Amino acid sequence: VLCSDSTDLDLVFNYGVFDFNSGNFALRFALGHTDYVCAMQQTADFVEHYRRQGIYIEEQVLNVTQREAQRLLNALLVNCQPENCVYRYSFFYDNCATRVRDKIEECLDGKLQYPERPTERSLRDAVHYYSHNHRWATFGQDLLLSSEADWPASGRELEFAPLIMQEDFVRTLVIDRTGIVRLFAGEKHRLLDLPPIEVEPSSWLSPMAVMTYLLIAVLILVMWEQRRRRIVWQVDSVLLALQGLGGVIVAFLFLFSTHPTVDSNWMVWVLNPLPLVGLYWQIKGGRSRRYYYYHAVALVVLALFLIALPFIPQYVSTAATLLIFTLLLRSLNNVVVYFQRKRQLVHSSTR
């Protein structure tokens, strides 16, 4: 927001504008080819939009000179021109928050000295901090983010998150060309004072709870199958379909997306399209040998992944680990029942 007491200037410059209706938006977003726009509007219109959404707005006043403010205004007006307003969005490294910071830095008569931050925090830690009340969103993000998201991140890298940037600005200094030091940010206040929307996560339907229920149910089913020496193939069909469809997303991002921190994802060993091949063999061949061969291979891969888990340089949530155990148990049971039947057939033929 830029405003002036001496004029009627009261504008918002928003780097977070995009068009859902543009062609192939979902595909381009998955590929990382999403273009965002810097748009200008009256502050009153901006506030009214957020009022209708029920979202509060907090304004942070920057301690800049009139000359710096004018330079920033001119730069933003140029940036909003049709030939300059579009940029390629990158969630962590070039987003609607970092664009604001970078533009401000360009227009100051000095340099910003940011506060030191501990380097043990990662990009994933920042994502967890802001999505902790949305457990399924956090679970999905953890499946898609790769080991790169777990590297120690600098304070500047963590500023992809607007609230972290706001916290940093409070403790940031401006050192001008003459060596004079001043605080960069002044007071902050609510431009639109609505209570934050607090989402109370349900512990009964959290990913951890659901994966625990699933594992217990599969354990009970396996014990029943072992007594009957039969497989409830419908359960395997559902699990293979869900695993394969999730694997299509993970593998697609791993292979084709330009999004940062998705191309070194170790979860691709678990979530990939190959379960759909096992599902196809099950449906077409009536649980033929190929179907059991699939489970034999899956058993080895899942077991090796779990064994290597302490050494994999990537965070894998407990809920995801329980899911892997469940898939491992199904593959193990299929292989065991297959050999039990085969041995039974051999005994029957020798009688």
CSV table of C-alpha atoms in Angstrom, one decimal:
chain,number,residue,atom,x,y,z
A,1,VAL,CA,0.0,0.0,0.0
A,2,LEU,CA,1.3,3.5,-0.9
A,3,CYS,CA,-0.4,6.5,0.6
A,4,SER,CA,0.4,10.2,1.1
A,5,ASP,CA,-1.0,12.8,3.4
A,6,SER,CA,-0.4,15.7,1.0
A,7,THR,CA,-2.3,14.2,-1.9
A,8,ASP,CA,-5.2,11.9,-2.5
A,9,LEU,CA,-2.8,9.0,-3.4
A,10,ASP,CA,-4.0,5.8,-1.7
A,11,LEU,CA,-3.1,2.8,-3.8
A,12,VAL,CA,-2.4,-0.9,-3.5
A,13,PHE,CA,0.2,-2.7,-5.7
A,14,ASN,CA,-0.5,-6.4,-5.6
A,15,TYR,CA,2.0,-8.9,-7.0
A,16,GLY,CA,-0.3,-11.8,-6.2
A,17,VAL,CA,-2.8,-11.5,-9.0
A,18,PHE,CA,-3.4,-14.4,-11.5
A,19,ASP,CA,-6.1,-15.6,-13.8
A,20,PHE,CA,-7.8,-18.9,-13.0
A,21,ASN,CA,-9.7,-18.8,-16.3
A,22,SER,CA,-6.5,-18.6,-18.4
A,23,GLY,CA,-6.0,-21.6,-20.7
A,24,ASN,CA,-4.8,-24.9,-19.1
A,25,PHE,CA,-4.3,-23.1,-15.8
A,26,ALA,CA,-4.1,-26.4,-13.7
A,27,LEU,CA,-1.6,-28.0,-16.0
A,28,ARG,CA,0.6,-24.9,-16.2
A,29,PHE,CA,0.4,-24.5,-12.4
A,30,ALA,CA,1.6,-28.2,-12.0
A,31,LEU,CA,4.4,-27.6,-14.5
A,32,GLY,CA,5.5,-24.4,-12.7
A,33,HIS,CA,4.6,-22.3,-15.7
A,34,THR,CA,2.2,-20.0,-13.8
A,35,ASP,CA,2.4,-16.3,-14.6
A,36,TYR,CA,1.4,-13.8,-11.9
A,37,VAL,CA,0.7,-10.1,-12.4
A,38,CYS,CA,1.5,-6.9,-10.6
A,39,ALA,CA,-1.8,-5.0,-10.4
A,40,MET,CA,-2.7,-1.6,-9.1
A,41,GLN,CA,-6.0,-0.6,-7.4
A,42,GLN,CA,-7.5,1.8,-5.0
A,43,THR,CA,-7.0,0.8,-1.4
A,44,ALA,CA,-10.7,1.1,-0.6
A,45,ASP,CA,-11.5,-1.5,-3.3
A,46,PHE,CA,-8.7,-3.8,-2.0
A,47,VAL,CA,-10.0,-3.6,1.6
A,48,GLU,CA,-13.6,-4.2,0.5
A,49,HIS,CA,-12.6,-7.4,-1.3
A,50,TYR,CA,-10.9,-8.7,1.8
A,51,ARG,CA,-13.9,-7.6,3.9
A,52,ARG,CA,-16.1,-9.8,1.8
A,53,GLN,CA,-13.7,-12.7,2.2
A,54,GLY,CA,-13.7,-12.2,6.0
A,55,ILE,CA,-9.9,-11.8,6.0
A,56,TYR,CA,-8.1,-9.2,8.1
A,57,ILE,CA,-5.4,-6.9,6.7
A,58,GLU,CA,-2.4,-5.8,8.7
A,59,GLU,CA,-0.5,-2.7,7.5
A,60,GLN,CA,3.2,-2.2,8.3
A,61,VAL,CA,4.5,1.4,7.9
A,62,LEU,CA,8.0,1.6,6.4
A,63,ASN,CA,10.4,4.3,7.6
A,64,VAL,CA,11.5,5.7,4.2
A,65,THR,CA,12.2,9.2,3.0
A,66,GLN,CA,10.0,11.2,0.7
A,67,ARG,CA,12.6,10.7,-2.1
A,68,GLU,CA,12.7,7.0,-1.6
A,69,ALA,CA,8.9,6.7,-1.5
A,70,GLN,CA,8.6,8.7,-4.8
A,71,ARG,CA,11.2,6.5,-6.4
A,72,LEU,CA,9.3,3.4,-5.2
A,73,LEU,CA,6.0,4.8,-6.6
A,74,ASN,CA,7.6,5.5,-10.0
A,75,ALA,CA,9.1,2.0,-10.1
A,76,LEU,CA,5.8,0.4,-9.2
A,77,LEU,CA,3.9,2.4,-11.8
A,78,VAL,CA,6.4,1.3,-14.4
A,79,ASN,CA,6.1,-2.3,-13.2
A,80,CYS,CA,2.3,-2.2,-13.6
A,81,GLN,CA,2.5,-1.3,-17.3
A,82,PRO,CA,1.1,-4.1,-19.5
A,83,GLU,CA,4.5,-4.8,-21.0
A,84,ASN,CA,6.2,-5.1,-17.5
A,85,CYS,CA,3.5,-6.5,-15.2
A,86,VAL,CA,3.8,-10.3,-15.8
A,87,TYR,CA,6.3,-12.4,-14.0
A,88,ARG,CA,6.9,-16.2,-13.7
A,89,TYR,CA,5.8,-17.2,-10.2
A,90,SER,CA,8.0,-19.4,-8.0
A,91,PHE,CA,6.5,-20.3,-4.6
A,92,PHE,CA,9.7,-20.2,-2.6
A,93,TYR,CA,12.1,-18.0,-4.5
A,94,ASP,CA,10.1,-15.4,-6.5
A,95,ASN,CA,6.6,-14.9,-5.2
A,96,CYS,CA,4.3,-12.0,-4.3
A,97,ALA,CA,6.2,-11.4,-1.1
A,98,THR,CA,9.8,-11.5,-2.3
A,99,ARG,CA,8.8,-9.2,-5.3
A,100,VAL,CA,7.7,-6.5,-2.8
A,101,ARG,CA,10.9,-6.8,-0.8
A,102,ASP,CA,13.2,-6.7,-3.9
A,103,LYS,CA,11.4,-3.7,-5.4
A,104,ILE,CA,11.8,-1.8,-2.1
A,105,GLU,CA,15.5,-2.6,-1.9
A,106,GLU,CA,16.0,-1.2,-5.4
A,107,CYS,CA,14.6,2.1,-4.4
A,108,LEU,CA,16.4,2.9,-1.1
A,109,ASP,CA,19.3,5.3,-0.8
A,110,GLY,CA,21.1,2.7,1.3
A,111,LYS,CA,21.3,-1.0,2.1
A,112,LEU,CA,19.1,-3.1,4.3
A,113,GLN,CA,20.7,-5.0,7.1
A,114,TYR,CA,18.5,-7.9,8.0
A,115,PRO,CA,18.5,-9.6,11.4
A,116,GLU,CA,20.4,-12.9,11.8
A,117,ARG,CA,18.3,-16.0,11.8
A,118,PRO,CA,19.2,-19.5,13.0
A,119,THR,CA,20.2,-21.6,10.0
A,120,GLU,CA,18.6,-24.9,11.3
A,121,ARG,CA,15.2,-23.8,10.0
A,122,SER,CA,14.2,-25.1,6.6
A,123,LEU,CA,11.6,-24.1,4.0
A,124,ARG,CA,9.5,-27.1,5.1
A,125,ASP,CA,9.6,-25.8,8.7
A,126,ALA,CA,8.1,-22.5,7.4
A,127,VAL,CA,5.4,-24.3,5.5
A,128,HIS,CA,4.6,-26.3,8.6
A,129,TYR,CA,4.4,-23.2,10.7
A,130,TYR,CA,1.7,-21.6,8.5
A,131,SER,CA,-0.3,-24.7,7.7
A,132,HIS,CA,-0.3,-26.5,11.1
A,133,ASN,CA,-4.0,-26.0,11.5
A,134,HIS,CA,-4.6,-27.6,8.1
A,135,ARG,CA,-3.3,-31.1,8.7
A,136,TRP,CA,-4.3,-32.7,5.4
A,137,ALA,CA,-2.8,-29.8,3.5
A,138,THR,CA,0.4,-30.3,5.5
A,139,PHE,CA,0.3,-34.0,4.8
A,140,GLY,CA,-0.1,-33.4,1.0
A,141,GLN,CA,2.7,-30.8,1.0
A,142,ASP,CA,5.0,-33.2,2.8
A,143,LEU,CA,4.4,-35.9,0.1
A,144,LEU,CA,5.2,-33.4,-2.7
A,145,LEU,CA,8.1,-31.5,-1.2
A,146,SER,CA,11.5,-33.1,-1.7
A,147,SER,CA,14.8,-33.2,0.2
A,148,GLU,CA,15.7,-29.7,-1.0
A,149,ALA,CA,13.0,-28.3,1.2
A,150,ASP,CA,14.8,-29.7,4.3
A,151,TRP,CA,18.1,-27.9,3.6
A,152,PRO,CA,18.9,-25.2,6.1
A,153,ALA,CA,17.5,-21.9,4.8
A,154,SER,CA,18.9,-18.5,5.2
A,155,GLY,CA,16.7,-15.7,6.7
A,156,ARG,CA,16.3,-14.2,3.3
A,157,GLU,CA,15.1,-17.5,1.8
A,158,LEU,CA,12.5,-17.8,4.6
A,159,GLU,CA,11.1,-14.5,3.7
A,160,PHE,CA,9.0,-16.1,1.0
A,161,ALA,CA,6.4,-16.3,3.8
A,162,PRO,CA,4.9,-12.8,4.3
A,163,LEU,CA,4.6,-13.0,8.1
A,164,ILE,CA,8.3,-14.0,8.4
A,165,MET,CA,9.2,-11.0,6.2
A,166,GLN,CA,7.0,-8.8,8.4
A,167,GLU,CA,8.8,-10.0,11.5
A,168,ASP,CA,12.2,-9.4,9.9
A,169,PHE,CA,11.3,-5.9,8.8
A,170,VAL,CA,10.7,-4.9,12.4
A,171,ARG,CA,14.3,-5.7,13.2
A,172,THR,CA,15.9,-4.6,9.9
A,173,LEU,CA,18.1,-1.5,9.7
A,174,VAL,CA,18.7,0.9,6.8
A,175,ILE,CA,22.2,2.0,6.4
A,176,ASP,CA,22.4,5.0,4.0
A,177,ARG,CA,25.3,6.1,1.9
A,178,THR,CA,26.5,8.5,4.7
A,179,GLY,CA,26.5,5.8,7.3
A,180,ILE,CA,23.4,6.9,9.1
A,181,VAL,CA,21.4,4.0,10.5
A,182,ARG,CA,17.7,4.0,11.0
A,183,LEU,CA,15.0,1.4,11.6
A,184,PHE,CA,13.4,0.2,8.4
A,185,ALA,CA,9.9,-0.5,9.7
A,186,GLY,CA,7.7,1.6,11.9
A,187,GLU,CA,4.4,0.8,13.5
A,188,LYS,CA,1.9,-1.8,12.2
A,189,HIS,CA,-1.8,-1.8,12.7
A,190,ARG,CA,-4.9,-3.4,11.3
A,191,LEU,CA,-6.1,-1.8,8.1
A,192,LEU,CA,-9.1,-4.1,8.3
A,193,ASP,CA,-9.7,-5.3,11.8
A,194,LEU,CA,-11.4,-8.7,11.5
A,195,PRO,CA,-10.6,-11.6,13.8
A,196,PRO,CA,-8.3,-14.2,12.2
A,197,ILE,CA,-10.1,-17.3,10.9
A,198,GLU,CA,-9.0,-20.0,13.3
A,199,VAL,CA,-9.4,-23.6,12.0
A,200,GLU,CA,-9.6,-26.1,14.8
A,201,PRO,CA,-8.1,-29.3,13.4
A,202,SER,CA,-10.0,-32.5,14.1
A,203,SER,CA,-7.7,-35.1,15.8
A,204,TRP,CA,-10.2,-37.9,14.9
A,205,LEU,CA,-9.8,-37.3,11.2
A,206,SER,CA,-6.2,-36.1,11.0
A,207,PRO,CA,-3.9,-37.9,8.6
A,208,MET,CA,-2.2,-39.6,11.5
A,209,ALA,CA,-5.5,-40.9,12.9
A,210,VAL,CA,-6.8,-42.1,9.5
A,211,MET,CA,-3.5,-43.9,8.7
A,212,THR,CA,-3.6,-45.5,12.1
A,213,TYR,CA,-7.2,-46.7,11.6
A,214,LEU,CA,-6.2,-48.0,8.1
A,215,LEU,CA,-3.2,-49.9,9.5
A,216,ILE,CA,-5.3,-51.5,12.3
A,217,ALA,CA,-8.1,-52.5,9.8
A,218,VAL,CA,-5.5,-54.0,7.4
A,219,LEU,CA,-3.9,-56.0,10.3
A,220,ILE,CA,-7.3,-57.4,11.3
A,221,LEU,CA,-8.0,-58.3,7.7
A,222,VAL,CA,-4.7,-60.0,7.2
A,223,MET,CA,-5.2,-62.2,10.2
A,224,TRP,CA,-8.6,-63.2,8.8
A,225,GLU,CA,-7.1,-63.8,5.3
A,226,GLN,CA,-4.3,-66.0,6.8
A,227,ARG,CA,-6.9,-68.2,8.5
A,228,ARG,CA,-8.9,-68.5,5.3
A,229,ARG,CA,-5.9,-68.5,2.9
A,230,ARG,CA,-7.6,-66.1,0.6
A,231,ILE,CA,-7.2,-62.5,-0.4
A,232,VAL,CA,-9.9,-59.8,-0.3
A,233,TRP,CA,-8.7,-58.4,-3.6
A,234,GLN,CA,-11.2,-55.4,-3.5
A,235,VAL,CA,-9.2,-53.9,-0.7
A,236,ASP,CA,-6.0,-54.2,-2.7
A,237,SER,CA,-7.8,-52.6,-5.7
A,238,VAL,CA,-8.7,-49.5,-3.7
A,239,LEU,CA,-5.2,-49.2,-2.2
A,240,LEU,CA,-3.5,-49.7,-5.6
A,241,ALA,CA,-5.7,-47.2,-7.3
A,242,LEU,CA,-5.1,-44.5,-4.6
A,243,GLN,CA,-1.4,-45.3,-4.5
A,244,GLY,CA,-1.1,-45.2,-8.3
A,245,LEU,CA,-3.1,-42.0,-8.7
A,246,GLY,CA,-1.1,-40.3,-6.0
A,247,GLY,CA,2.0,-41.6,-7.7
A,248,VAL,CA,1.0,-40.0,-11.0
A,249,ILE,CA,1.0,-36.6,-9.3
A,250,VAL,CA,4.3,-37.1,-7.5
A,251,ALA,CA,6.1,-38.6,-10.5
A,252,PHE,CA,4.7,-35.9,-12.8
A,253,LEU,CA,6.1,-33.2,-10.6
A,254,PHE,CA,9.4,-35.1,-10.1
A,255,LEU,CA,10.0,-35.5,-13.9
A,256,PHE,CA,8.4,-32.5,-15.5
A,257,SER,CA,7.7,-29.6,-13.1
A,258,THR,CA,10.0,-26.6,-12.8
A,259,HIS,CA,8.6,-25.9,-9.3
A,260,PRO,CA,11.5,-25.8,-6.8
A,261,THR,CA,11.9,-28.6,-4.3
A,262,VAL,CA,9.9,-31.2,-6.1
A,263,ASP,CA,12.5,-32.8,-8.3
A,264,SER,CA,14.5,-34.7,-5.7
A,265,ASN,CA,11.6,-36.3,-3.9
A,266,TRP,CA,12.5,-39.7,-2.3
A,267,MET,CA,8.8,-40.5,-2.0
A,268,VAL,CA,8.7,-41.3,-5.7
A,269,TRP,CA,10.0,-44.8,-4.7
A,270,VAL,CA,6.6,-45.3,-2.9
A,271,LEU,CA,4.3,-43.0,-4.9
A,272,ASN,CA,4.6,-43.7,-8.6
A,273,PRO,CA,2.3,-45.0,-11.4
A,274,LEU,CA,3.5,-48.6,-11.2
A,275,PRO,CA,0.7,-49.7,-8.8
A,276,LEU,CA,-1.7,-48.9,-11.6
A,277,VAL,CA,0.1,-51.7,-13.6
A,278,GLY,CA,-0.5,-54.1,-10.7
A,279,LEU,CA,-4.2,-53.0,-10.6
A,280,TYR,CA,-4.4,-53.7,-14.4
A,281,TRP,CA,-2.9,-57.2,-14.0
A,282,GLN,CA,-5.3,-57.9,-11.1
A,283,ILE,CA,-8.4,-56.8,-13.1
A,284,LYS,CA,-7.4,-58.4,-16.4
A,285,GLY,CA,-5.8,-61.5,-15.3
A,286,GLY,CA,-7.9,-62.4,-12.3
A,287,ARG,CA,-4.9,-62.2,-9.9
A,288,SER,CA,-2.5,-63.9,-12.3
A,289,ARG,CA,1.1,-64.6,-11.6
A,290,ARG,CA,2.0,-61.2,-12.8
A,291,TYR,CA,-0.1,-59.7,-10.1
A,292,TYR,CA,1.8,-61.6,-7.4
A,293,TYR,CA,5.1,-60.7,-9.1
A,294,TYR,CA,4.1,-57.1,-8.7
A,295,HIS,CA,3.6,-57.6,-5.0
A,296,ALA,CA,6.9,-59.4,-4.6
A,297,VAL,CA,8.7,-56.5,-6.2
A,298,ALA,CA,6.7,-53.9,-4.2
A,299,LEU,CA,7.5,-55.8,-1.0
A,300,VAL,CA,11.2,-55.5,-1.6
A,301,VAL,CA,11.0,-51.8,-2.6
A,302,LEU,CA,8.9,-50.8,0.4
A,303,ALA,CA,11.0,-52.9,2.8
A,304,LEU,CA,14.2,-51.3,1.6
A,305,PHE,CA,12.7,-47.8,1.7
A,306,LEU,CA,11.7,-48.3,5.4
A,307,ILE,CA,15.1,-49.7,6.3
A,308,ALA,CA,16.8,-46.8,4.6
A,309,LEU,CA,14.4,-44.2,6.1
A,310,PRO,CA,16.7,-43.1,8.9
A,311,PHE,CA,19.4,-42.3,6.3
A,312,ILE,CA,17.2,-40.6,3.7
A,313,PRO,CA,17.9,-36.8,3.8
A,314,GLN,CA,14.2,-35.9,3.6
A,315,TYR,CA,11.4,-35.5,6.1
A,316,VAL,CA,8.8,-38.3,5.9
A,317,SER,CA,5.9,-37.8,8.2
A,318,THR,CA,4.7,-40.4,10.7
A,319,ALA,CA,1.4,-40.6,8.8
A,320,ALA,CA,3.2,-41.4,5.6
A,321,THR,CA,5.3,-44.0,7.3
A,322,LEU,CA,2.2,-45.7,8.6
A,323,LEU,CA,0.8,-45.7,5.1
A,324,ILE,CA,4.0,-47.4,3.8
A,325,PHE,CA,3.7,-50.0,6.5
A,326,THR,CA,0.1,-50.7,5.4
A,327,LEU,CA,1.1,-51.1,1.8
A,328,LEU,CA,4.0,-53.3,2.8
A,329,LEU,CA,1.7,-55.5,4.8
A,330,ARG,CA,-0.7,-56.0,1.9
A,331,SER,CA,2.1,-56.9,-0.4
A,332,LEU,CA,3.6,-59.3,2.1
A,333,ASN,CA,0.3,-61.0,2.7
A,334,ASN,CA,-0.3,-61.4,-1.0
A,335,VAL,CA,3.0,-63.1,-1.5
A,336,VAL,CA,2.6,-65.3,1.5
A,337,VAL,CA,-0.9,-66.5,0.5
A,338,TYR,CA,0.4,-67.1,-3.1
A,339,PHE,CA,3.0,-69.5,-1.8
A,340,GLN,CA,0.6,-71.1,0.6
A,341,ARG,CA,-1.7,-71.9,-2.3
A,342,LYS,CA,1.1,-73.1,-4.5
A,343,ARG,CA,2.3,-75.4,-1.7
A,344,GLN,CA,-1.2,-76.7,-1.2
A,345,LEU,CA,-1.5,-77.5,-4.9
A,346,VAL,CA,1.8,-79.4,-4.8
A,347,HIS,CA,0.6,-81.5,-1.8
A,348,SER,CA,-2.7,-82.2,-3.5
A,349,SER,CA,-1.0,-83.3,-6.7
A,350,THR,CA,1.3,-85.8,-4.9
A,351,ARG,CA,-1.5,-87.6,-3.1
